[in-house]
Amino acid sequence: MPVARGGAIKAKLNTRPKMDENGQITSGGSSGAATPTNRAYTSVPQASSIRPGTAGDAENGGIGGDKSAKVINIKRTIADIERWPGIMKGYLNLTSYTVFFLLFVFLIMEQLDVPNTSKIDGMVRHNLLDQDGALSNVLDHGSVFDYLLKDFDSDTGSFDGDDGGGILGNLFQQEWYNGNPITSDERGFLFQYNLLIGGILIVQERGLQEPCEGMYHLFYPTCFTEKRVTADPPTTSNGTFILDDPEYLRQLEATKFGKRTQLEDPLERYAATILESFQYDPVYQGFSTFLSLAEGTDKNMRKVQDLRDMKWLDKDTRSVSIRFTFYNGNFGKFAYAKITMTLDQAGMYRLFDPESGAVTMKSNGGTQVDIGALNMEPYLTSADFTRLAFEVIFMVWVFWLTGSYVRELITAIVKMRFRKWFNHWAVLDGANYCCFIAFIILRANIIKKILDNPVVVPTNEYKTIFQEVDDMTRQQLTWNFFSILLCIFRFFKYYEFQPRLQIVNKTMGASMVHLYHFCVIFFVIYVGFAFAGHLNFGSSVRDFSTLGHSMQVMWESLFGNYDLGPSIGNGNLSYINPAMGVIFFISWIFLAPMVLMNVFIAILMDSYASAKDEGRENAVKAGKEEPDAVSDDIMQFITYSAKAFQSRHWKYSDTVLLHALQKLDQTKPDPAVDTKAFKQELLALQEKREALNTRISFLEAMTADDVGGEPFHLFWNRKFATFEELAQVVPFVNRKMKDEQVNVEEMAETWDETVRFVPDAEEEEGDASLVGRLPVDQQVEKLKAYLALLGKQNQEMKAKLGM
């Protein structure tokens, strides 16, 4: 049986079908007889390649049909097989980069522990500090001390009662909710689970005084600047302060303020409690007061009251910050909190306004609450060491990618291919690797800082290590933000191998020229309106008070996040300047959201349509109706994977097929193509097609229904007159010219723009233009002859074009 089967296959392979001049398979084989199998292949186009499980099987009896007699398109099959490894490589690169990105995000999430940090932040911000209530009502120096010492009444919106409450009352609780006193072992707990470390540090920053300038300097001689008062001592090589330096002692003496006689009087209590608060402290870079947890609530309250009595805050005060740290054992984290209240030169503390828009709430220099959760034991549990293993993997991966990037750069420079290698993807890759390296260095510095400065608790002093680690963590977050942003852009680099995924890339590429021209126009309008809003409304509306805020307002208004409407919801603009508010609002809404945003969308839609058309054209060139989708690639991968488990795959693998077809491709001659003859034939057919289309349009118009009721129909070109005929009629309708000879040329020149002329014969209908001037029976016969000729020419053209 195997021999007979092989003989049958050989016989069929020797039966080669014939091709016609158009490359189609004819019905006759080498035997000269039209077999059923040969006839089945007459509909197979030249460009088709035979794949397992395709429509070609159905034409030959499905899976059980005779497949060995099929005709294989060598070139296309080779191209398909060679294309698949490139697709697989593209998916592997995309998958590898996705894993790398997810590893990076996983490490950041594990290091920061965002869910638990958010819980701590909410407790401190809203419960402990009362950011939305008491803190938002700090307006002047007196209310700073009220915030520290007095409870806030949300109903009246003011600080009421005697000293003993406030934020200090929350931080130094003396009794439980049932009135029982808090013992020394329980002292320092905030909301049950958070234990205060050391105490509270209050730091004041003071500004320098300078003589005022101008013609009114005698009336207002002293101005209070934003320049800070400092007295920083020199340091040794290991960072230790040299406190006996003469220049430092002179500067330190100049920073002292307040009622020195009363403060330095040993008989007064101030010398032992708050004297050092009235001179510069280089450790905390300001004028500081430390409220120690060990000293108890009453003593700390008395110290703050003494600061108020001795006018610690005055005209030179520029800002006041309240800092403290606590530990939550449930989360294993230290939390560092800092409240900063800044005094502007108008005499008021910049407000925190919870009812304002996003612009105002993020106002630079306003009341600001910074909270950071810190893990001072980064590698303690088994989960921590698991994270450490992933960090090492990520670090090795980053350095390997960076090394490959540098090697490619050096190779491109040495081989004089730098301009070809250097593109926008190279810039993104290099910037991303720099951000990753910065992240690794900052992380290593944070670990080193923690290990070099172990926290010993309990303590009676304020530890600056928490603030230093928090600052470094915020720097790391900034680098992480740019890293993630660049990673998102780099994903588009790995979409280019897939026809469907690359449509967005091509859309952006096709629209780039139009977009940057659009951005120039948009930027001029955007910045211009920001200037106009700042100048017209900035003096009275806080959201327009600076150019930066004004630009953010205009940007947010594009997306409906900020209401500019003077009569809709934001009455400030119309209240300040009614006419200008209406003009400003209408002109901005018309130009930006209505016109420019629609132009922007139109640019992208046009580029997207062009990218889709380009993808479809490339697919047609590859013998497909549409570009392959990701699902198509997945199905093809499943098909190839299933074939790998077949028993005969080792014998008839795709690699064997590729090599066999390549060998046949080298031995078989390429089809002869007479390009010149094809071009000449194509040109002739195109000319004939244009003539036929013109004639078809004319005949369709002439055979339309109710042509008599349409004065502009071509039919009425058959009813015409000449100017000579018109000259014979004019004297009968114009009595003034009854006895006058009509000048035909003068009349024609006068009415040249009024009358409608019959088109030239060729322009209107070609060679049959005189048909309408023949008798009716001859017209019918002539038209029938032309229609028959037209049908014959149509059939000839379709046959030659393969339609």
PDB file of N, CA and C in Angstrom, residues 95-180:
ATOM      1  N   THR A  95       5.914  41.405  25.136  1.00  0.00           N
ATOM      2  CA  THR A  95       5.672  40.707  26.404  1.00  0.00           C
ATOM      3  C   THR A  95       6.800  40.959  27.388  1.00  0.00           C
ATOM      4  N   SER A  96       8.040  40.910  26.910  1.00  0.00           N
ATOM      5  CA  SER A  96       9.195  41.153  27.784  1.00  0.00           C
ATOM      6  C   SER A  96       9.145  42.559  28.375  1.00  0.00           C
ATOM      7  N   TYR A  97       8.836  43.537  27.534  1.00  0.00           N
ATOM      8  CA  TYR A  97       8.784  44.913  28.031  1.00  0.00           C
ATOM      9  C   TYR A  97       7.615  45.094  29.000  1.00  0.00           C
ATOM     10  N   THR A  98       6.497  44.427  28.732  1.00  0.00           N
ATOM     11  CA  THR A  98       5.353  44.506  29.647  1.00  0.00           C
ATOM     12  C   THR A  98       5.710  43.931  31.011  1.00  0.00           C
ATOM     13  N   VAL A  99       6.402  42.790  31.020  1.00  0.00           N
ATOM     14  CA  VAL A  99       6.840  42.190  32.292  1.00  0.00           C
ATOM     15  C   VAL A  99       7.795  43.140  33.019  1.00  0.00           C
ATOM     16  N   PHE A 100       8.697  43.745  32.276  1.00  0.00           N
ATOM     17  CA  PHE A 100       9.643  44.687  32.869  1.00  0.00           C
ATOM     18  C   PHE A 100       8.903  45.876  33.491  1.00  0.00           C
ATOM     19  N   PHE A 101       7.932  46.415  32.778  1.00  0.00           N
ATOM     20  CA  PHE A 101       7.158  47.554  33.285  1.00  0.00           C
ATOM     21  C   PHE A 101       6.351  47.156  34.518  1.00  0.00           C
ATOM     22  N   LEU A 102       5.711  45.993  34.475  1.00  0.00           N
ATOM     23  CA  LEU A 102       4.924  45.539  35.625  1.00  0.00           C
ATOM     24  C   LEU A 102       5.815  45.292  36.836  1.00  0.00           C
ATOM     25  N   LEU A 103       7.027  44.780  36.620  1.00  0.00           N
ATOM     26  CA  LEU A 103       7.968  44.583  37.723  1.00  0.00           C
ATOM     27  C   LEU A 103       8.321  45.917  38.360  1.00  0.00           C
ATOM     28  N   PHE A 104       8.562  46.930  37.536  1.00  0.00           N
ATOM     29  CA  PHE A 104       8.885  48.263  38.047  1.00  0.00           C
ATOM     30  C   PHE A 104       7.732  48.832  38.868  1.00  0.00           C
ATOM     31  N   VAL A 105       6.509  48.723  38.345  1.00  0.00           N
ATOM     32  CA  VAL A 105       5.340  49.234  39.074  1.00  0.00           C
ATOM     33  C   VAL A 105       5.116  48.449  40.355  1.00  0.00           C
ATOM     34  N   PHE A 106       5.320  47.128  40.294  1.00  0.00           N
ATOM     35  CA  PHE A 106       5.159  46.296  41.485  1.00  0.00           C
ATOM     36  C   PHE A 106       6.128  46.720  42.586  1.00  0.00           C
ATOM     37  N   LEU A 107       7.383  46.982  42.234  1.00  0.00           N
ATOM     38  CA  LEU A 107       8.369  47.397  43.231  1.00  0.00           C
ATOM     39  C   LEU A 107       7.984  48.729  43.875  1.00  0.00           C
ATOM     40  N   ILE A 108       7.526  49.676  43.063  1.00  0.00           N
ATOM     41  CA  ILE A 108       7.126  50.971  43.622  1.00  0.00           C
ATOM     42  C   ILE A 108       5.955  50.800  44.584  1.00  0.00           C
ATOM     43  N   MET A 109       4.966  50.013  44.176  1.00  0.00           N
ATOM     44  CA  MET A 109       3.793  49.802  45.036  1.00  0.00           C
ATOM     45  C   MET A 109       4.181  49.130  46.340  1.00  0.00           C
ATOM     46  N   GLU A 110       5.085  48.149  46.273  1.00  0.00           N
ATOM     47  CA  GLU A 110       5.503  47.462  47.485  1.00  0.00           C
ATOM     48  C   GLU A 110       6.332  48.367  48.385  1.00  0.00           C
ATOM     49  N   GLN A 111       7.189  49.193  47.802  1.00  0.00           N
ATOM     50  CA  GLN A 111       8.022  50.087  48.611  1.00  0.00           C
ATOM     51  C   GLN A 111       7.193  51.163  49.303  1.00  0.00           C
ATOM     52  N   LEU A 112       6.189  51.692  48.610  1.00  0.00           N
ATOM     53  CA  LEU A 112       5.413  52.797  49.174  1.00  0.00           C
ATOM     54  C   LEU A 112       4.232  52.324  50.003  1.00  0.00           C
ATOM     55  N   ASP A 113       3.708  51.129  49.704  1.00  0.00           N
ATOM     56  CA  ASP A 113       2.543  50.607  50.430  1.00  0.00           C
ATOM     57  C   ASP A 113       1.430  51.664  50.457  1.00  0.00           C
ATOM     58  N   VAL A 114       0.967  52.023  49.272  1.00  0.00           N
ATOM     59  CA  VAL A 114       0.034  53.146  49.118  1.00  0.00           C
ATOM     60  C   VAL A 114      -1.262  52.949  49.899  1.00  0.00           C
ATOM     61  N   PRO A 115      -1.927  51.779  49.908  1.00  0.00           N
ATOM     62  CA  PRO A 115      -3.198  51.666  50.642  1.00  0.00           C
ATOM     63  C   PRO A 115      -3.075  52.012  52.125  1.00  0.00           C
ATOM     64  N   ASN A 116      -2.054  51.469  52.809  1.00  0.00           N
ATOM     65  CA  ASN A 116      -1.891  51.762  54.237  1.00  0.00           C
ATOM     66  C   ASN A 116      -1.430  53.198  54.465  1.00  0.00           C
ATOM     67  N   THR A 117      -0.593  53.709  53.561  1.00  0.00           N
ATOM     68  CA  THR A 117      -0.182  55.105  53.669  1.00  0.00           C
ATOM     69  C   THR A 117      -1.375  56.032  53.541  1.00  0.00           C
ATOM     70  N   SER A 118      -2.317  55.689  52.664  1.00  0.00           N
ATOM     71  CA  SER A 118      -3.520  56.509  52.496  1.00  0.00           C
ATOM     72  C   SER A 118      -4.361  56.529  53.764  1.00  0.00           C
ATOM     73  N   LYS A 119      -4.442  55.417  54.453  1.00  0.00           N
ATOM     74  CA  LYS A 119      -5.203  55.377  55.712  1.00  0.00           C
ATOM     75  C   LYS A 119      -4.572  56.300  56.755  1.00  0.00           C
ATOM     76  N   ILE A 120      -3.243  56.253  56.860  1.00  0.00           N
ATOM     77  CA  ILE A 120      -2.551  57.128  57.818  1.00  0.00           C
ATOM     78  C   ILE A 120      -2.737  58.589  57.429  1.00  0.00           C
ATOM     79  N   ASP A 121      -2.623  58.876  56.144  1.00  0.00           N
ATOM     80  CA  ASP A 121      -2.781  60.256  55.666  1.00  0.00           C
ATOM     81  C   ASP A 121      -4.164  60.797  55.996  1.00  0.00           C
ATOM     82  N   GLY A 122      -5.215  59.993  55.766  1.00  0.00           N
ATOM     83  CA  GLY A 122      -6.571  60.448  56.059  1.00  0.00           C
ATOM     84  C   GLY A 122      -6.787  60.709  57.537  1.00  0.00           C
ATOM     85  N   MET A 123      -6.239  59.844  58.397  1.00  0.00           N
ATOM     86  CA  MET A 123      -6.387  60.039  59.845  1.00  0.00           C
ATOM     87  C   MET A 123      -5.732  61.336  60.291  1.00  0.00           C
ATOM     88  N   VAL A 124      -4.509  61.581  59.832  1.00  0.00           N
ATOM     89  CA  VAL A 124      -3.784  62.777  60.257  1.00  0.00           C
ATOM     90  C   VAL A 124      -4.421  64.030  59.676  1.00  0.00           C
ATOM     91  N   ARG A 125      -4.703  64.013  58.381  1.00  0.00           N
ATOM     92  CA  ARG A 125      -5.149  65.219  57.688  1.00  0.00           C
ATOM     93  C   ARG A 125      -6.527  65.672  58.167  1.00  0.00           C
ATOM     94  N   HIS A 126      -7.453  64.735  58.313  1.00  0.00           N
ATOM     95  CA  HIS A 126      -8.838  65.119  58.583  1.00  0.00           C
ATOM     96  C   HIS A 126      -9.221  65.010  60.057  1.00  0.00           C
ATOM     97  N   ASN A 127      -8.724  64.003  60.765  1.00  0.00           N
ATOM     98  CA  ASN A 127      -9.108  63.822  62.162  1.00  0.00           C
ATOM     99  C   ASN A 127      -8.189  64.571  63.118  1.00  0.00           C
ATOM    100  N   LEU A 128      -6.880  64.378  62.933  1.00  0.00           N
ATOM    101  CA  LEU A 128      -5.936  64.970  63.878  1.00  0.00           C
ATOM    102  C   LEU A 128      -5.745  66.466  63.655  1.00  0.00           C
ATOM    103  N   LEU A 129      -5.523  66.876  62.405  1.00  0.00           N
ATOM    104  CA  LEU A 129      -5.210  68.279  62.101  1.00  0.00           C
ATOM    105  C   LEU A 129      -6.443  69.108  61.740  1.00  0.00           C
ATOM    106  N   ASP A 130      -7.563  68.449  61.427  1.00  0.00           N
ATOM    107  CA  ASP A 130      -8.791  69.145  61.015  1.00  0.00           C
ATOM    108  C   ASP A 130      -8.491  70.146  59.891  1.00  0.00           C
ATOM    109  N   GLN A 131      -7.978  69.589  58.800  1.00  0.00           N
ATOM    110  CA  GLN A 131      -7.561  70.440  57.691  1.00  0.00           C
ATOM    111  C   GLN A 131      -8.707  71.256  57.115  1.00  0.00           C
ATOM    112  N   ASP A 132      -9.878  70.656  56.989  1.00  0.00           N
ATOM    113  CA  ASP A 132     -11.001  71.341  56.357  1.00  0.00           C
ATOM    114  C   ASP A 132     -11.693  72.335  57.278  1.00  0.00           C
ATOM    115  N   GLY A 133     -11.431  72.245  58.591  1.00  0.00           N
ATOM    116  CA  GLY A 133     -12.114  73.131  59.530  1.00  0.00           C
ATOM    117  C   GLY A 133     -11.187  74.126  60.192  1.00  0.00           C
ATOM    118  N   ALA A 134     -10.526  73.689  61.271  1.00  0.00           N
ATOM    119  CA  ALA A 134      -9.709  74.605  62.069  1.00  0.00           C
ATOM    120  C   ALA A 134      -8.552  75.173  61.257  1.00  0.00           C
ATOM    121  N   LEU A 135      -7.847  74.323  60.495  1.00  0.00           N
ATOM    122  CA  LEU A 135      -6.670  74.793  59.774  1.00  0.00           C
ATOM    123  C   LEU A 135      -7.032  75.819  58.715  1.00  0.00           C
ATOM    124  N   SER A 136      -8.183  75.686  58.096  1.00  0.00           N
ATOM    125  CA  SER A 136      -8.583  76.639  57.058  1.00  0.00           C
ATOM    126  C   SER A 136      -8.964  78.000  57.633  1.00  0.00           C
ATOM    127  N   ASN A 137      -9.067  78.106  58.970  1.00  0.00           N
ATOM    128  CA  ASN A 137      -9.421  79.377  59.597  1.00  0.00           C
ATOM    129  C   ASN A 137      -8.227  80.071  60.255  1.00  0.00           C
ATOM    130  N   VAL A 138      -7.024  79.605  59.959  1.00  0.00           N
ATOM    131  CA  VAL A 138      -5.825  80.281  60.439  1.00  0.00           C
ATOM    132  C   VAL A 138      -5.558  81.468  59.524  1.00  0.00           C
ATOM    133  N   LEU A 139      -5.782  82.690  60.053  1.00  0.00           N
ATOM    134  CA  LEU A 139      -5.694  83.892  59.229  1.00  0.00           C
ATOM    135  C   LEU A 139      -4.557  84.819  59.640  1.00  0.00           C
ATOM    136  N   ASP A 140      -4.226  84.844  60.945  1.00  0.00           N
ATOM    137  CA  ASP A 140      -3.218  85.779  61.424  1.00  0.00           C
ATOM    138  C   ASP A 140      -2.418  85.121  62.549  1.00  0.00           C
ATOM    139  N   HIS A 141      -1.511  85.908  63.159  1.00  0.00           N
ATOM    140  CA  HIS A 141      -0.666  85.342  64.219  1.00  0.00           C
ATOM    141  C   HIS A 141      -1.495  84.826  65.383  1.00  0.00           C
ATOM    142  N   GLY A 142      -2.535  85.545  65.740  1.00  0.00           N
ATOM    143  CA  GLY A 142      -3.358  85.125  66.873  1.00  0.00           C
ATOM    144  C   GLY A 142      -4.046  83.804  66.626  1.00  0.00           C
ATOM    145  N   SER A 143      -4.543  83.601  65.378  1.00  0.00           N
ATOM    146  CA  SER A 143      -5.236  82.345  65.083  1.00  0.00           C
ATOM    147  C   SER A 143      -4.258  81.171  64.989  1.00  0.00           C
ATOM    148  N   VAL A 144      -2.946  81.433  64.774  1.00  0.00           N
ATOM    149  CA  VAL A 144      -1.964  80.344  64.831  1.00  0.00           C
ATOM    150  C   VAL A 144      -1.918  79.769  66.236  1.00  0.00           C
ATOM    151  N   PHE A 145      -1.861  80.649  67.229  1.00  0.00           N
ATOM    152  CA  PHE A 145      -1.851  80.172  68.617  1.00  0.00           C
ATOM    153  C   PHE A 145      -3.204  79.594  69.004  1.00  0.00           C
ATOM    154  N   ASP A 146      -4.309  80.146  68.471  1.00  0.00           N
ATOM    155  CA  ASP A 146      -5.616  79.550  68.731  1.00  0.00           C
ATOM    156  C   ASP A 146      -5.686  78.136  68.175  1.00  0.00           C
ATOM    157  N   TYR A 147      -5.117  77.926  66.995  1.00  0.00           N
ATOM    158  CA  TYR A 147      -5.110  76.590  66.387  1.00  0.00           C
ATOM    159  C   TYR A 147      -4.333  75.611  67.257  1.00  0.00           C
ATOM    160  N   LEU A 148      -3.272  76.101  67.908  1.00  0.00           N
ATOM    161  CA  LEU A 148      -2.468  75.242  68.764  1.00  0.00           C
ATOM    162  C   LEU A 148      -3.139  74.968  70.106  1.00  0.00           C
ATOM    163  N   LEU A 149      -3.874  75.949  70.639  1.00  0.00           N
ATOM    164  CA  LEU A 149      -4.311  75.875  72.035  1.00  0.00           C
ATOM    165  C   LEU A 149      -5.816  75.726  72.225  1.00  0.00           C
ATOM    166  N   LYS A 150      -6.647  76.084  71.248  1.00  0.00           N
ATOM    167  CA  LYS A 150      -8.097  76.131  71.451  1.00  0.00           C
ATOM    168  C   LYS A 150      -8.816  75.194  70.487  1.00  0.00           C
ATOM    169  N   ASP A 151      -9.974  74.738  70.948  1.00  0.00           N
ATOM    170  CA  ASP A 151     -10.823  73.896  70.114  1.00  0.00           C
ATOM    171  C   ASP A 151     -11.566  74.767  69.096  1.00  0.00           C
ATOM    172  N   PHE A 152     -11.913  74.147  67.975  1.00  0.00           N
ATOM    173  CA  PHE A 152     -12.601  74.868  66.907  1.00  0.00           C
ATOM    174  C   PHE A 152     -14.061  74.451  66.880  1.00  0.00           C
ATOM    175  N   ASP A 153     -14.924  75.459  66.829  1.00  0.00           N
ATOM    176  CA  ASP A 153     -16.364  75.221  66.759  1.00  0.00           C
ATOM    177  C   ASP A 153     -16.782  75.310  65.293  1.00  0.00           C
ATOM    178  N   SER A 154     -17.141  74.177  64.713  1.00  0.00           N
ATOM    179  CA  SER A 154     -17.503  74.167  63.295  1.00  0.00           C
ATOM    180  C   SER A 154     -18.816  74.889  63.036  1.00  0.00           C
ATOM    181  N   ASP A 155     -19.696  74.993  64.053  1.00  0.00           N
ATOM    182  CA  ASP A 155     -20.974  75.680  63.851  1.00  0.00           C
ATOM    183  C   ASP A 155     -20.774  77.182  63.708  1.00  0.00           C
ATOM    184  N   THR A 156     -19.930  77.743  64.554  1.00  0.00           N
ATOM    185  CA  THR A 156     -19.688  79.192  64.496  1.00  0.00           C
ATOM    186  C   THR A 156     -18.528  79.551  63.588  1.00  0.00           C
ATOM    187  N   GLY A 157     -17.700  78.546  63.234  1.00  0.00           N
ATOM    188  CA  GLY A 157     -16.546  78.817  62.393  1.00  0.00           C
ATOM    189  C   GLY A 157     -15.467  79.615  63.088  1.00  0.00           C
ATOM    190  N   SER A 158     -15.296  79.400  64.411  1.00  0.00           N
ATOM    191  CA  SER A 158     -14.304  80.171  65.164  1.00  0.00           C
ATOM    192  C   SER A 158     -13.719  79.290  66.259  1.00  0.00           C
ATOM    193  N   PHE A 159     -12.597  79.780  66.830  1.00  0.00           N
ATOM    194  CA  PHE A 159     -11.945  79.096  67.944  1.00  0.00           C
ATOM    195  C   PHE A 159     -12.573  79.588  69.242  1.00  0.00           C
ATOM    196  N   ASP A 160     -13.111  78.665  70.041  1.00  0.00           N
ATOM    197  CA  ASP A 160     -13.813  79.028  71.268  1.00  0.00           C
ATOM    198  C   ASP A 160     -13.152  78.351  72.469  1.00  0.00           C
ATOM    199  N   GLY A 161     -13.511  78.841  73.612  1.00  0.00           N
ATOM    200  CA  GLY A 161     -13.082  78.210  74.847  1.00  0.00           C
ATOM    201  C   GLY A 161     -11.725  78.677  75.329  1.00  0.00           C
ATOM    202  N   ASP A 162     -11.294  78.085  76.415  1.00  0.00           N
ATOM    203  CA  ASP A 162     -10.016  78.424  77.034  1.00  0.00           C
ATOM    204  C   ASP A 162      -8.897  77.585  76.414  1.00  0.00           C
ATOM    205  N   ASP A 163      -7.665  77.963  76.780  1.00  0.00           N
ATOM    206  CA  ASP A 163      -6.508  77.195  76.329  1.00  0.00           C
ATOM    207  C   ASP A 163      -6.551  75.790  76.934  1.00  0.00           C
ATOM    208  N   GLY A 164      -6.006  74.848  76.200  1.00  0.00           N
ATOM    209  CA  GLY A 164      -5.982  73.470  76.671  1.00  0.00           C
ATOM    210  C   GLY A 164      -6.480  72.486  75.637  1.00  0.00           C
ATOM    211  N   GLY A 165      -6.977  73.000  74.495  1.00  0.00           N
ATOM    212  CA  GLY A 165      -7.460  72.112  73.435  1.00  0.00           C
ATOM    213  C   GLY A 165      -6.589  72.237  72.201  1.00  0.00           C
ATOM    214  N   GLY A 166      -7.234  72.440  71.067  1.00  0.00           N
ATOM    215  CA  GLY A 166      -6.508  72.627  69.829  1.00  0.00           C
ATOM    216  C   GLY A 166      -5.739  71.393  69.385  1.00  0.00           C
ATOM    217  N   ILE A 167      -4.794  71.618  68.502  1.00  0.00           N
ATOM    218  CA  ILE A 167      -4.002  70.503  67.997  1.00  0.00           C
ATOM    219  C   ILE A 167      -3.102  69.924  69.085  1.00  0.00           C
ATOM    220  N   LEU A 168      -2.666  70.770  70.012  1.00  0.00           N
ATOM    221  CA  LEU A 168      -1.849  70.252  71.116  1.00  0.00           C
ATOM    222  C   LEU A 168      -2.676  69.361  72.017  1.00  0.00           C
ATOM    223  N   GLY A 169      -3.949  69.701  72.171  1.00  0.00           N
ATOM    224  CA  GLY A 169      -4.830  68.830  72.948  1.00  0.00           C
ATOM    225  C   GLY A 169      -5.004  67.475  72.295  1.00  0.00           C
ATOM    226  N   ASN A 170      -4.993  67.432  70.944  1.00  0.00           N
ATOM    227  CA  ASN A 170      -5.087  66.143  70.251  1.00  0.00           C
ATOM    228  C   ASN A 170      -3.798  65.346  70.360  1.00  0.00           C
ATOM    229  N   LEU A 171      -2.661  66.059  70.305  1.00  0.00           N
ATOM    230  CA  LEU A 171      -1.371  65.376  70.320  1.00  0.00           C
ATOM    231  C   LEU A 171      -0.937  64.982  71.727  1.00  0.00           C
ATOM    232  N   PHE A 172      -1.329  65.782  72.727  1.00  0.00           N
ATOM    233  CA  PHE A 172      -0.973  65.475  74.125  1.00  0.00           C
ATOM    234  C   PHE A 172      -2.246  65.203  74.920  1.00  0.00           C
ATOM    235  N   GLN A 173      -2.941  64.127  74.593  1.00  0.00           N
ATOM    236  CA  GLN A 173      -4.186  63.815  75.292  1.00  0.00           C
ATOM    237  C   GLN A 173      -3.905  63.447  76.744  1.00  0.00           C
ATOM    238  N   GLN A 174      -4.821  63.915  77.626  1.00  0.00           N
ATOM    239  CA  GLN A 174      -4.641  63.666  79.060  1.00  0.00           C
ATOM    240  C   GLN A 174      -5.647  62.664  79.614  1.00  0.00           C
ATOM    241  N   GLU A 175      -6.740  62.439  78.868  1.00  0.00           N
ATOM    242  CA  GLU A 175      -7.753  61.516  79.374  1.00  0.00           C
ATOM    243  C   GLU A 175      -8.430  60.816  78.208  1.00  0.00           C
ATOM    244  N   TRP A 176      -9.027  59.647  78.521  1.00  0.00           N
ATOM    245  CA  TRP A 176      -9.757  58.882  77.515  1.00  0.00           C
ATOM    246  C   TRP A 176     -11.139  59.485  77.303  1.00  0.00           C
ATOM    247  N   TYR A 177     -11.852  58.918  76.356  1.00  0.00           N
ATOM    248  CA  TYR A 177     -13.187  59.456  76.021  1.00  0.00           C
ATOM    249  C   TYR A 177     -14.175  59.348  77.184  1.00  0.00           C
ATOM    250  N   ASN A 178     -13.909  58.408  78.127  1.00  0.00           N
ATOM    251  CA  ASN A 178     -14.812  58.255  79.277  1.00  0.00           C
ATOM    252  C   ASN A 178     -14.387  59.069  80.486  1.00  0.00           C
ATOM    253  N   GLY A 179     -13.358  59.876  80.350  1.00  0.00           N
ATOM    254  CA  GLY A 179     -12.904  60.731  81.433  1.00  0.00           C
ATOM    255  C   GLY A 179     -11.788  60.160  82.256  1.00  0.00           C
ATOM    256  N   ASN A 180     -11.435  58.892  82.053  1.00  0.00           N
ATOM    257  CA  ASN A 180     -10.340  58.300  82.813  1.00  0.00           C
ATOM    258  C   ASN A 180      -9.018  58.902  82.356  1.00  0.00           C
TER     259      ASN A 180
END
